[in-house]
Coordinates of C-alpha atoms in Angstrom, one line a residue:
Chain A
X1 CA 79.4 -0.6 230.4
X2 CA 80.3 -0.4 234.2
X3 CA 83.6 -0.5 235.6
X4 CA 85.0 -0.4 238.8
X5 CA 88.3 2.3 239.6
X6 CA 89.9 0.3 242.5
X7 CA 92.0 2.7 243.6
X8 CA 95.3 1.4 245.7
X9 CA 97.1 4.3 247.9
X10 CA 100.9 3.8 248.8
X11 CA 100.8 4.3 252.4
X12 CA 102.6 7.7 252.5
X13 CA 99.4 9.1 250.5
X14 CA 97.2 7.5 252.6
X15 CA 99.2 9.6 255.5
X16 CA 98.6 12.9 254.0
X17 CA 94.9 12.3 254.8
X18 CA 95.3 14.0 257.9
X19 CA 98.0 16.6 258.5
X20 CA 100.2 19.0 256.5
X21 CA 99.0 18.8 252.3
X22 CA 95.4 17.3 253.5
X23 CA 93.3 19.8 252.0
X24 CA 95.7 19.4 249.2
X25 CA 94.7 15.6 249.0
X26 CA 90.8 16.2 249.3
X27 CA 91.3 19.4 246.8
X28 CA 92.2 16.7 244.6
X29 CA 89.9 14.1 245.3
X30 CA 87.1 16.1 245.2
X31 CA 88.0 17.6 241.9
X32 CA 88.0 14.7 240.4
X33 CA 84.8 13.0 241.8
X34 CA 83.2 15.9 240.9
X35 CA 84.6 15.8 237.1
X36 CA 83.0 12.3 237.1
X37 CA 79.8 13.6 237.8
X38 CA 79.8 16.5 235.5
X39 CA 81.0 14.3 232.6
X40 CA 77.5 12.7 233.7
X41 CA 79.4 8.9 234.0
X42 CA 80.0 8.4 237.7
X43 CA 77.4 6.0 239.1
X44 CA 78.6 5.9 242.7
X45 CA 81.7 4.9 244.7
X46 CA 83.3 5.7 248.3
X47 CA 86.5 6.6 249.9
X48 CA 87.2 3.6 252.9
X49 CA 88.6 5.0 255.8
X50 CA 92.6 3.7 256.2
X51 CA 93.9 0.2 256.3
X52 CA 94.6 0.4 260.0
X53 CA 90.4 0.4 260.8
X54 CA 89.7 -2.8 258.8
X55 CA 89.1 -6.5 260.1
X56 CA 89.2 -9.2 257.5
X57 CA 87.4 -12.5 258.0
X58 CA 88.1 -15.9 256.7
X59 CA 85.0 -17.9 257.1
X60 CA 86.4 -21.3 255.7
X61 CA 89.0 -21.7 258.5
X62 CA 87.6 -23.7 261.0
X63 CA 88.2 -20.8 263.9
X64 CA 86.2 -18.5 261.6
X65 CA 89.6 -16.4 261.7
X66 CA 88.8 -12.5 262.3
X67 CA 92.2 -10.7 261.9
X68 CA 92.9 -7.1 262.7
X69 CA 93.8 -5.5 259.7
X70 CA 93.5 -5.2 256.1
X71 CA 93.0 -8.1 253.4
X72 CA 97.0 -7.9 252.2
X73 CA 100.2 -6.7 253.9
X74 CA 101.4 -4.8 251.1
X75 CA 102.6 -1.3 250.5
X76 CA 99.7 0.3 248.4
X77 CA 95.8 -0.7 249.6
X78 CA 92.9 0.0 249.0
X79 CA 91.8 3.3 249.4
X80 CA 88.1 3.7 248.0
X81 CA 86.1 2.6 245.0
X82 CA 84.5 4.7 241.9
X83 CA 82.0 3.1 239.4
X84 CA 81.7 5.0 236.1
X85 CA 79.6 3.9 233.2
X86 CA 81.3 4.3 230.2
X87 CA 81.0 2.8 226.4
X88 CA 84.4 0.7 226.5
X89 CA 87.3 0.2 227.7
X90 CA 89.6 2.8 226.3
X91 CA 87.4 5.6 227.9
X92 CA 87.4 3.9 231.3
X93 CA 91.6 4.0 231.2
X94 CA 91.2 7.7 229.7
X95 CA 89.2 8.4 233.6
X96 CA 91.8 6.4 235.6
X97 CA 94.9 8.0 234.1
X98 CA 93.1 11.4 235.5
X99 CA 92.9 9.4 239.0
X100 CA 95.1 11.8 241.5
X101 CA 96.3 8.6 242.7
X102 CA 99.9 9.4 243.4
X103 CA 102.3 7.1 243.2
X104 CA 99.9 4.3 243.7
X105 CA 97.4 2.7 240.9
X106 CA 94.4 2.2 239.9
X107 CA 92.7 -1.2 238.7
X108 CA 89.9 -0.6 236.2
X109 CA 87.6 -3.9 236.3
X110 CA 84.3 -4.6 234.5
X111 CA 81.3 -5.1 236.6
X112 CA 79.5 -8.1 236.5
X113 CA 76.1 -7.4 235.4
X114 CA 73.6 -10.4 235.5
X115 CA 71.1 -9.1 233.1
X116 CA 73.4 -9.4 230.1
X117 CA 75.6 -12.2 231.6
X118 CA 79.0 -12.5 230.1
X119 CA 79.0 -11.0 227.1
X120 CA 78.4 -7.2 226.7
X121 CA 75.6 -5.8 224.1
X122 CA 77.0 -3.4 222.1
X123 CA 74.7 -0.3 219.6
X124 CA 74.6 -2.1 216.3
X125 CA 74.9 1.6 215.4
X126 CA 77.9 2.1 217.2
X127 CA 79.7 -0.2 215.9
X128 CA 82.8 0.0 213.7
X129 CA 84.5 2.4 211.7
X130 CA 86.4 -0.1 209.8
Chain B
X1 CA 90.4 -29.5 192.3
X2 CA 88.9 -31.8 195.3
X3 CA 86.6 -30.3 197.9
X4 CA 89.2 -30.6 200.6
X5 CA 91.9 -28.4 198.5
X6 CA 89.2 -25.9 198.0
X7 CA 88.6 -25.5 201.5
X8 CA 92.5 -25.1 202.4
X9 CA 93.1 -22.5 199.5
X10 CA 90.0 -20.6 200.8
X11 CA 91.0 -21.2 204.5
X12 CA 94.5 -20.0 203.9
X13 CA 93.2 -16.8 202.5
X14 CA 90.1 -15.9 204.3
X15 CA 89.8 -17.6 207.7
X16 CA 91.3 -14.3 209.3
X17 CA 88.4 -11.9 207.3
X18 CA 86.2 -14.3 207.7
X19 CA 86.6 -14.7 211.8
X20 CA 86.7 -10.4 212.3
X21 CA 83.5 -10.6 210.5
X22 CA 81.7 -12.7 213.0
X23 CA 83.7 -11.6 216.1
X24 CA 84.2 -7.4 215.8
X25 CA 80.6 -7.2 216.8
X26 CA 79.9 -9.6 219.7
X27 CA 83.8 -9.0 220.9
X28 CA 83.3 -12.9 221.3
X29 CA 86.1 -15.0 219.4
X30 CA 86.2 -18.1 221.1
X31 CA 82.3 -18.4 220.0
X32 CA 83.6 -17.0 216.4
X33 CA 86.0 -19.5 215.9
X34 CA 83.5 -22.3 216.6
X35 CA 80.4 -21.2 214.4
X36 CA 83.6 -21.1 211.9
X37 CA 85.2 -24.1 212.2
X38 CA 81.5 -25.7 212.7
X39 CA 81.0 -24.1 209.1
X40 CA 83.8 -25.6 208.0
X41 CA 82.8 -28.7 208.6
X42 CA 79.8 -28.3 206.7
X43 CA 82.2 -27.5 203.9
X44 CA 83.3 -30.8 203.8
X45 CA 80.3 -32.6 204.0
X46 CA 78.1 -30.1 201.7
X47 CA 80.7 -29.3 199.3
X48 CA 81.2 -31.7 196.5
X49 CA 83.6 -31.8 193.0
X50 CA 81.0 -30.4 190.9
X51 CA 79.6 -27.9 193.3
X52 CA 82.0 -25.9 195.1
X53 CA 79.7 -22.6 195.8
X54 CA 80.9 -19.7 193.2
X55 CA 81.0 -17.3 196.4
X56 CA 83.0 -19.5 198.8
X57 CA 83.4 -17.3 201.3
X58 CA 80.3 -15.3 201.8
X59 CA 78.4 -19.3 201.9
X60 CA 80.9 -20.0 204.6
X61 CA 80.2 -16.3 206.5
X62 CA 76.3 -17.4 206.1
X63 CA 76.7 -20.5 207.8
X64 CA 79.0 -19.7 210.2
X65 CA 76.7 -16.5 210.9
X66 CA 73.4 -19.0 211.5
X67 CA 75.7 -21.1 213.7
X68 CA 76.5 -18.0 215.8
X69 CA 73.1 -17.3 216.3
X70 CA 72.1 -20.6 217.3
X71 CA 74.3 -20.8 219.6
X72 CA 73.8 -17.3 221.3
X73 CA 69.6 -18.5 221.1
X74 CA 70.6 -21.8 223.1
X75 CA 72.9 -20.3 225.3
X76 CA 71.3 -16.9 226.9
X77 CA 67.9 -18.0 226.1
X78 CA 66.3 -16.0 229.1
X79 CA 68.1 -13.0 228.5
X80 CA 66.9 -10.0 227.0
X81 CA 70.4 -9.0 225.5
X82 CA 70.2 -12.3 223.5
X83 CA 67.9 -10.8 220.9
X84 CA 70.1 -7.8 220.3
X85 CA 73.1 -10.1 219.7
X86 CA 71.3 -12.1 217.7
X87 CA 70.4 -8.9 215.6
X88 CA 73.5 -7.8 215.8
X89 CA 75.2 -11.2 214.5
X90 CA 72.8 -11.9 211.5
X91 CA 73.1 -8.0 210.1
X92 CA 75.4 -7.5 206.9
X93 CA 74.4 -8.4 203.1
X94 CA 75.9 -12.0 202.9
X95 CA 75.0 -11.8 199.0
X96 CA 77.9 -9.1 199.1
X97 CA 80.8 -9.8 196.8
X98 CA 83.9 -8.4 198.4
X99 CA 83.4 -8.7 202.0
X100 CA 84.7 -5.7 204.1
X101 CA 88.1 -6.4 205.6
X102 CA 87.4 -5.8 209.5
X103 CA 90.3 -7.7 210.2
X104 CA 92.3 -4.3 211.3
X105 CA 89.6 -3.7 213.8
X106 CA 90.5 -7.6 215.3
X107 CA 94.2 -6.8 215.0
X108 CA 93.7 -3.7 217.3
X109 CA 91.8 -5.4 219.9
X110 CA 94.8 -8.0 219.7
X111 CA 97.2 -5.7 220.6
X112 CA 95.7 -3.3 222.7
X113 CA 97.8 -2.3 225.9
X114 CA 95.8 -3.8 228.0
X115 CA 96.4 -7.5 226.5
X116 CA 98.7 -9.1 228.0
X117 CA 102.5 -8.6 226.1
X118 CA 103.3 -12.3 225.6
X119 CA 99.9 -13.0 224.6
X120 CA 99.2 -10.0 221.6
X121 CA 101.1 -11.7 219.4
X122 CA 99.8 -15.4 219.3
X123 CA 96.7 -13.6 219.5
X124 CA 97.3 -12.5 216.2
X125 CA 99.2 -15.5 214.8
X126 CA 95.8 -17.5 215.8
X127 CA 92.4 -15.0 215.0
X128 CA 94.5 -12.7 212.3
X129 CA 96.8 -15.0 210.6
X130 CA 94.6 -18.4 211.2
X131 CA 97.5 -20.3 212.3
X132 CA 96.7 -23.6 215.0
X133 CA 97.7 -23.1 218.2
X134 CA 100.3 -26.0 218.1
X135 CA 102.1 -24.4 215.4
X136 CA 102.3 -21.3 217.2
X137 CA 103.3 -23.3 221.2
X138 CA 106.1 -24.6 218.9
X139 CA 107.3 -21.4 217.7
X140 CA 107.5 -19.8 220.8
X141 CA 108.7 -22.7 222.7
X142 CA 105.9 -22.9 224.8
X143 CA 104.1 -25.7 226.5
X144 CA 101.2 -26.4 224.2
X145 CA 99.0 -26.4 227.1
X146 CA 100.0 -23.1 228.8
X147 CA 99.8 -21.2 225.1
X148 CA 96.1 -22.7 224.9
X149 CA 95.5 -21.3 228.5
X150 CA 97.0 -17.8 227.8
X151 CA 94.7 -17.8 224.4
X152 CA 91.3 -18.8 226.2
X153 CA 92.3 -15.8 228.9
X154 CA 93.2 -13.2 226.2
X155 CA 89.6 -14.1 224.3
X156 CA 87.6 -13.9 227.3
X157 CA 89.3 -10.3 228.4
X158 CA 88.8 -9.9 224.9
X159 CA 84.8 -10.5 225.7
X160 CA 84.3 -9.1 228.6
X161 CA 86.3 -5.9 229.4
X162 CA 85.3 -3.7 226.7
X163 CA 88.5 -3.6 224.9
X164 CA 86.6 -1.9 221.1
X165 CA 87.0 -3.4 218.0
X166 CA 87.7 -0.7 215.9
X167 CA 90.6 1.2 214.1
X168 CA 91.9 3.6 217.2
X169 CA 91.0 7.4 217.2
X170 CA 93.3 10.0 215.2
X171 CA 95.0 11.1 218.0
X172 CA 95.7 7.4 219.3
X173 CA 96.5 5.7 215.9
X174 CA 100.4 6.1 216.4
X175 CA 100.7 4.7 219.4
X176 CA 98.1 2.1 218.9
X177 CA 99.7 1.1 215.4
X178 CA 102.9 1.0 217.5
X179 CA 101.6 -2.3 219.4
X180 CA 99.8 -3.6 216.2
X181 CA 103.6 -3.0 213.9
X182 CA 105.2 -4.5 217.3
X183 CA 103.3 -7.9 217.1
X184 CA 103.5 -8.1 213.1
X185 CA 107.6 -7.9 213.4
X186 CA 107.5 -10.2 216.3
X187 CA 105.8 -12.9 214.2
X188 CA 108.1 -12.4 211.7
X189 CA 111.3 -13.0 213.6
X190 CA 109.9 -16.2 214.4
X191 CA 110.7 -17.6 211.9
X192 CA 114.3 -16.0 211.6
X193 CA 116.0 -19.4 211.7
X194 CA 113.6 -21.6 210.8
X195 CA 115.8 -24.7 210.8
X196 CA 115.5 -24.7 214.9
X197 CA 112.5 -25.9 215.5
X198 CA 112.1 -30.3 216.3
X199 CA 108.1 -30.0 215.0
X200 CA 106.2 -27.7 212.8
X201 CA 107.4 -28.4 209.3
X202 CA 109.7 -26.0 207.5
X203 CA 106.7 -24.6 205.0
X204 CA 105.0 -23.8 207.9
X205 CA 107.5 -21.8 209.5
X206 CA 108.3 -20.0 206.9
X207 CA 104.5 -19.4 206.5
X208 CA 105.0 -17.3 209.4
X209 CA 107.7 -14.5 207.5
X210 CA 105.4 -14.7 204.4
X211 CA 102.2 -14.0 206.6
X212 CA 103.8 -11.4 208.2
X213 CA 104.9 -9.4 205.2
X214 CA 101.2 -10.0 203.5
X215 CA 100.0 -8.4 206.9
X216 CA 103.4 -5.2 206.6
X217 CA 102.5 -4.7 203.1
X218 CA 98.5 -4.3 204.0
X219 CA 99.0 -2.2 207.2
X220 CA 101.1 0.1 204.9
X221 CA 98.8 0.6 202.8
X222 CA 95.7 1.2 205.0
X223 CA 97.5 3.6 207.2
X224 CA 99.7 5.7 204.1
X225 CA 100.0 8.5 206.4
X226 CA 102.0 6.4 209.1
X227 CA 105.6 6.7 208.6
X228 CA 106.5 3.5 211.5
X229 CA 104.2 1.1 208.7
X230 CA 106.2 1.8 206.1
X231 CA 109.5 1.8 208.3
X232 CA 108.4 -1.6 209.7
X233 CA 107.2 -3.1 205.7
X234 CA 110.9 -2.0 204.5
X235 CA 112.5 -3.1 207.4
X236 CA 110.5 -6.7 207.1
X237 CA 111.0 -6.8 203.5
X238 CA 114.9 -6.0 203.4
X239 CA 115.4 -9.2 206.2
X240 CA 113.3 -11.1 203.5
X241 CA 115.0 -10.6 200.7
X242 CA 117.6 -12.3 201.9
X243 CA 115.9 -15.9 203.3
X244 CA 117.3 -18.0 200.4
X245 CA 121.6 -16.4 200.6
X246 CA 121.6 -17.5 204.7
X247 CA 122.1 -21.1 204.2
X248 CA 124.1 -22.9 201.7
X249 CA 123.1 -25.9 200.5
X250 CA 124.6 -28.0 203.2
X251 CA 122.5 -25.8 205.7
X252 CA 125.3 -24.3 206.5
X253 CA 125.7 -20.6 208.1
X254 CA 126.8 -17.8 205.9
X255 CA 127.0 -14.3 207.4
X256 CA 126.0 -11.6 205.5
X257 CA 129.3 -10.5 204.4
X258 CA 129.6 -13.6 202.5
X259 CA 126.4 -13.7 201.1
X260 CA 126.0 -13.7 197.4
X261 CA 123.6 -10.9 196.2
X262 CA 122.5 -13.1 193.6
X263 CA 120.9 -15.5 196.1
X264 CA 118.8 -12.3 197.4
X265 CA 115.0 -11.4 196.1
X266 CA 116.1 -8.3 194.1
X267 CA 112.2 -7.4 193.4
X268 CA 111.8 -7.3 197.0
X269 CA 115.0 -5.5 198.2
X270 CA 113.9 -2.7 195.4
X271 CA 110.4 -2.9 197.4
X272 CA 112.2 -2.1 200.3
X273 CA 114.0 0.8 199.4
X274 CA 110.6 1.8 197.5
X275 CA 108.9 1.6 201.4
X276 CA 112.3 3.6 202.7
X277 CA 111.7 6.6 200.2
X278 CA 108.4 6.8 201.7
X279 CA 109.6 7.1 205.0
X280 CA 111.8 10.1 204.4
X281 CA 108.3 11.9 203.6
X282 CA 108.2 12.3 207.5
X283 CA 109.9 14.9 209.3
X284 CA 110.8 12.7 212.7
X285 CA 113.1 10.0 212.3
X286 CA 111.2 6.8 213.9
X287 CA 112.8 3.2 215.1
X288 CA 111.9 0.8 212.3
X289 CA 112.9 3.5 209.2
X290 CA 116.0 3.9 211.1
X291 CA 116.5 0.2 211.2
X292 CA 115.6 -0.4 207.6
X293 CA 118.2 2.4 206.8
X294 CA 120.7 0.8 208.3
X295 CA 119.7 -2.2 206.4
X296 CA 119.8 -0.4 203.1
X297 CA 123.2 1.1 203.9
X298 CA 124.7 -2.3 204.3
X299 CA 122.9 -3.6 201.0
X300 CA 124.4 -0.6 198.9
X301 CA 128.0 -1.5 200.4
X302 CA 127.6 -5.4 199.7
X303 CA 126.7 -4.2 196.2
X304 CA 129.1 -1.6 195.8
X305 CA 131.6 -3.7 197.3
X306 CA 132.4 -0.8 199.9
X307 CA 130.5 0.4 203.2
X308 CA 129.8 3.6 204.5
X309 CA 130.4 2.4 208.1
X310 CA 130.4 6.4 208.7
X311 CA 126.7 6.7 207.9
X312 CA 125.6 3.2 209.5
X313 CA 127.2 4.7 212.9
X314 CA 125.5 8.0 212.6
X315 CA 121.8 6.0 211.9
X316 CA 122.7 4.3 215.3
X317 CA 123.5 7.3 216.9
X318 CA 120.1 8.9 215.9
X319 CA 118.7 4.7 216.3
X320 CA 119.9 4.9 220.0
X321 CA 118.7 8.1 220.8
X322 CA 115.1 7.1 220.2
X323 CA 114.6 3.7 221.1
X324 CA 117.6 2.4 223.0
X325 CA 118.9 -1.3 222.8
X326 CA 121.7 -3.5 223.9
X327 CA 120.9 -5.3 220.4
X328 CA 121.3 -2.1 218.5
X329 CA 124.4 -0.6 220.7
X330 CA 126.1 -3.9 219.8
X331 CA 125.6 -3.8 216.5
X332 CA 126.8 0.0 216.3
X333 CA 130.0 -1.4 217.7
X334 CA 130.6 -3.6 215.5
X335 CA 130.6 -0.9 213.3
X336 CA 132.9 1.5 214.8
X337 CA 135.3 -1.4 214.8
X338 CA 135.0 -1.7 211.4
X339 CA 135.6 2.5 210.7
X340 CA 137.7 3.2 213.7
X341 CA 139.6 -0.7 214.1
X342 CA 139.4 -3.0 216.1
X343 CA 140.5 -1.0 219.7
X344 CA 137.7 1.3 219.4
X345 CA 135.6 -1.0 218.2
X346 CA 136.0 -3.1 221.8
X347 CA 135.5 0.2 223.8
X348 CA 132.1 0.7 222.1
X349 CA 131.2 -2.6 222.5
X350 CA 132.0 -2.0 226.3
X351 CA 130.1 0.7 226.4
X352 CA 127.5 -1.0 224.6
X353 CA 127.0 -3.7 227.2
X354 CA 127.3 -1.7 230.1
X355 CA 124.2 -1.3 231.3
X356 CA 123.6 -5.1 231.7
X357 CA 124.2 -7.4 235.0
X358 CA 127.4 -9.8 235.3
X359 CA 124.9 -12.7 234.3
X360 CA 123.2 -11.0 231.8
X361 CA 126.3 -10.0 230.0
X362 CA 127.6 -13.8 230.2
X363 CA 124.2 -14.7 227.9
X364 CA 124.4 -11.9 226.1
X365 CA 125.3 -14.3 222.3
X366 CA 125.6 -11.4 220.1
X367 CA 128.3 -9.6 221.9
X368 CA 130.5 -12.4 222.5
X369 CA 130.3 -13.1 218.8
X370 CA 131.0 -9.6 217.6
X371 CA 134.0 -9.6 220.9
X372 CA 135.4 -12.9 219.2
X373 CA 135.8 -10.8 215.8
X374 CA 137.3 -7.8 217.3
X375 CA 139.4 -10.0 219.3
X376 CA 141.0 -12.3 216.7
X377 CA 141.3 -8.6 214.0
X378 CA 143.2 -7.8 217.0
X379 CA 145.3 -11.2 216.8
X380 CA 144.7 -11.9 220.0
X381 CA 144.0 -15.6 219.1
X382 CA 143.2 -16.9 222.3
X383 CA 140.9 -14.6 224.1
X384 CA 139.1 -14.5 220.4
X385 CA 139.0 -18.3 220.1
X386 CA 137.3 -18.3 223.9
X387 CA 135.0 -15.6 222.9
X388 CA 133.6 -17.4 219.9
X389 CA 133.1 -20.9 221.5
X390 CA 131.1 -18.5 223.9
X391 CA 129.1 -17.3 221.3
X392 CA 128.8 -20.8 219.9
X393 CA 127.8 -22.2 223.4
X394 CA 124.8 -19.4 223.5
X395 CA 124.0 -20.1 219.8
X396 CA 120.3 -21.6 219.6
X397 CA 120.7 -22.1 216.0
X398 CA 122.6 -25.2 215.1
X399 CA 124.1 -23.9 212.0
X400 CA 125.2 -20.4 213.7
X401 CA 126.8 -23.0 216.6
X402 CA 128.8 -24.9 214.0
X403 CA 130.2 -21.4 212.1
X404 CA 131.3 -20.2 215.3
X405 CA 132.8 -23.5 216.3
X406 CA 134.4 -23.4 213.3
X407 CA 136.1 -19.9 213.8
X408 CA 137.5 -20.6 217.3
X409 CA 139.0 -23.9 215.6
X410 CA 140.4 -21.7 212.6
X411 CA 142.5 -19.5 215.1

């Protein structure tokens, strides 16, 4: 199954991009991706450049509203996104507790695949150790 | 017996196995519980006097199996995935006597950490225990809409996130038992007072404590070498014991210092204390054995007519150390008051209730009730005859109310 790692920065994290402790921050990041990919289940993913850069759009207002800035004024955001294929759940929360996400978190969501629809085929073989 | 009471006694005893069967491998409940109930039906309809099927269950699994796969055919027709499923759902030997118990694997998935708190345990109450979901809004005083909504969320993170239905790993069984021993005791205490609820008849309240110690005594069995199960089936068996000495035949409240022993279940307080040995087979003291040996101390000094209030202290000393509670703190005052008087008894209960706000301290019932009792063994009658009317005030429980009514009135 494939899930998303949305992973939200506090601010003071997303500082340290640039700086004193950077390459301590990339050290870390990159050590990780790369565990992802050695463990053979990372399927892509990016790191967005900070809050400050984005422009969100509301098309349903009636001035098609483009505002400067990021989708919520809050105090972590979104930093980047990793997809990892992984048989369930509990393995995809093993990954995101290994996140070097600081003091911020990470949101582990399933992603929506229209083949199987809704509901997820699992190995017959697989299945339980009851 | 008529066709209807045969489907209730089977109901009562095998809707829970009989719903893990279909839903542990398609994670799907909320399509489980309607190939189910659609087989119930049939039940009713198919079933006659003469004719009740000598296998009820595995003819009810059969049906409710085809159901499932008719409804998976009709419903992802184009997909691919839909054949696997429908693989997956018809597998297993339906001509099988004893069908496998997978409800342990639904009771995990219930309760995993990622459910939702306030949901795990209706969760369980509903697919596990095969309660309705009116009987279990009631219990936990909760619009019977917004309980319905919380149970159609829970199934479909159930069905789509990829929580697994199967017993946790070895190295994650303590913890993950810790959630599954969490929701069982929860649906236990719901039934505490049973008296308190307006609907939901009193059988099927009490249904709830006897559900819940079916479902103690079976976890403690599956998982022998797990010392919290056995902590949690003493602990729940002990409060038991006692259901028929709380109430006096006018319904009203008698503490358990006046209870009569003879009004407790002896068989089951010896069960108890046989669950308690087991528990002192593990080196590290955990939160329900301590609880259920603070419950045994108290039995042996009703029956021996004389308390070791020394020992009951130091098993909320070690109690505290581990798993922390204003409820437990409280009570461990109470006990200190009853070792060390009344004085020091106040102090602890200070200290006890210290870490709460102004308001939460004013709501706080059991503290003003054990205050009240300090207060008036200290003869200060009219700070103690405040203290219990506050007690009574924040008393849910009519017949509690009226007991601590009555005490204020008696000073």
């Amino acid at each position: 199954m494939q899930y998303a790692l949305l992973l939200y920065e506090s601010l003071e994290d997303l500082a340290s991009r640039e700086g004193e402790g950077s390459s301590a921050y990339w050290d870390a990041w990159f050590a990780f991706s790369q565990s992802l990919v050695d463990a053979g289940v990372s399927r892509g993913g990016n790191c967005l450049q900070v809050p400050e850069t984005s422009t969100t759009v509301r098309p349903s207002l009636s001035d098609g509203r483009v505002q400067d800035g990021p989708y919520a004024d809050s105090k972590e955001q979104l930093g980047g996104l990793m997809i990892i294929d992984v048989p369930d759940l509990d393995t995809a929360l093993d990954w995101a507790a290994k996140v070097p996400i600081g003091s911020g978190a990470v949101e582990v969501r399933p992603i929506f695949n229209p083949e199987v629809g809704a509901c997820p085929v699992k190995d017959a073989e697989s299945n339980a150790k009851v | 017996m008529s066709t209807r009471s045969a489907i209730d006694v089977v109901a009562r005893r095998a809707y829970g196995k009989l719903l893990a069967s279909l839903a542990v491998r398609t994670r799907d409940i909320a399509s489980a519980e309607d190939a189910l109930s659609e087989a119930f039906l049939a039940a009713l309809t198919q079933w006659s006097e003469d004719s009740v099927p000598n296998n009820p269950e595995a003819w009810l699994l059969t049906v409710a199996r085809n159901n499932a796969v008719d409804a998976v055919r009709r419903r992802d027709a184009r997909h691919q995935a839909s054949e696997e499923l429908v693989r997956m759902v018809a597998v297993a030997d339906c001509d099988q006597q004893d069908l496998p118990d997978e409800r342990f694997a639904l009771l995990f998935a219930c309760a995993h950490p990622a459910m939702d708190e306030v949901v795990r345990t209706p969760l369980i109450l509903q697919c596990v225990l095969g309660f309705d979901a009116d009987t279990i809004s009631n219990a936990f005083i909760v619009n019977p809409k917004t309980m319905s909504q919380r149970l159609v969320r829970a199934k479909r993170k159930l069905r789509d996130s990829g929580v697994q239905f199967t017993l946790p790993e070895p190295e994650q069984l303590s913890e993950r038992l810790g959630f599954v021993l969490e929701s069982i005791y929860a649906a236990f205490s719901l039934n505490w007072d049973a008296s308190k609820s307006s609907s939901g008849t009193r059988s099927e309240r009490s249904d709830f404590a006897e559900e819940s110690v079916a479902l103690a005594r079976l976890t403690a069995r599956k998982f022998p070498g797990q010392a919290e199960a056995h902590g949690l089936l003493a602990l729940i068996l002990f409060l038991h014991s006692r259901r028929d000495a709380r109430r006096d035949h006018a319904a009203r409240f008698i503490p358990f210092s006046e209870q009569l022993p003879a009004a407790w279940d002896m068989d089951m307080v010896e069960e108890a204390e046989a669950s308690l040995r087991r528990t002192a087979d593990f080196q590290e003291p955990s939160r329900y054995s301590l609880e259920a040996a603070i419950q045994s101390a108290h039995v042996a000094g009703r029956l021996k007519g004389e308390t070791d209030w020394r020992r009951i202290i130091g098993l909320y000393d070690v109690l505290l150390a581990i798993a922390g509670s204003v409820g437990a703190a409280v009570s461990r005052a109470a006990a200190v008051g009853e070792l060390n008087g009344p004085q020091a008894g106040l102090e602890a209960l200070d200290a006890a209730t210290e870490s709460l706000s102004e308001t939460q301290r004013a709501r706080y019932q059991p503290a003003w009730a054990v205050r009240a009792h300090l207060l008036s063994e200290l003869q200060q009658r009219d700070e103690a005859r405040d203290a219990y009317l506050r007690a009574a005030a924040l008393s849910n429980d009519p017949s509690v109310k009226a007991w601590l009514e009555e005490k204020a009135h008696a000073l």
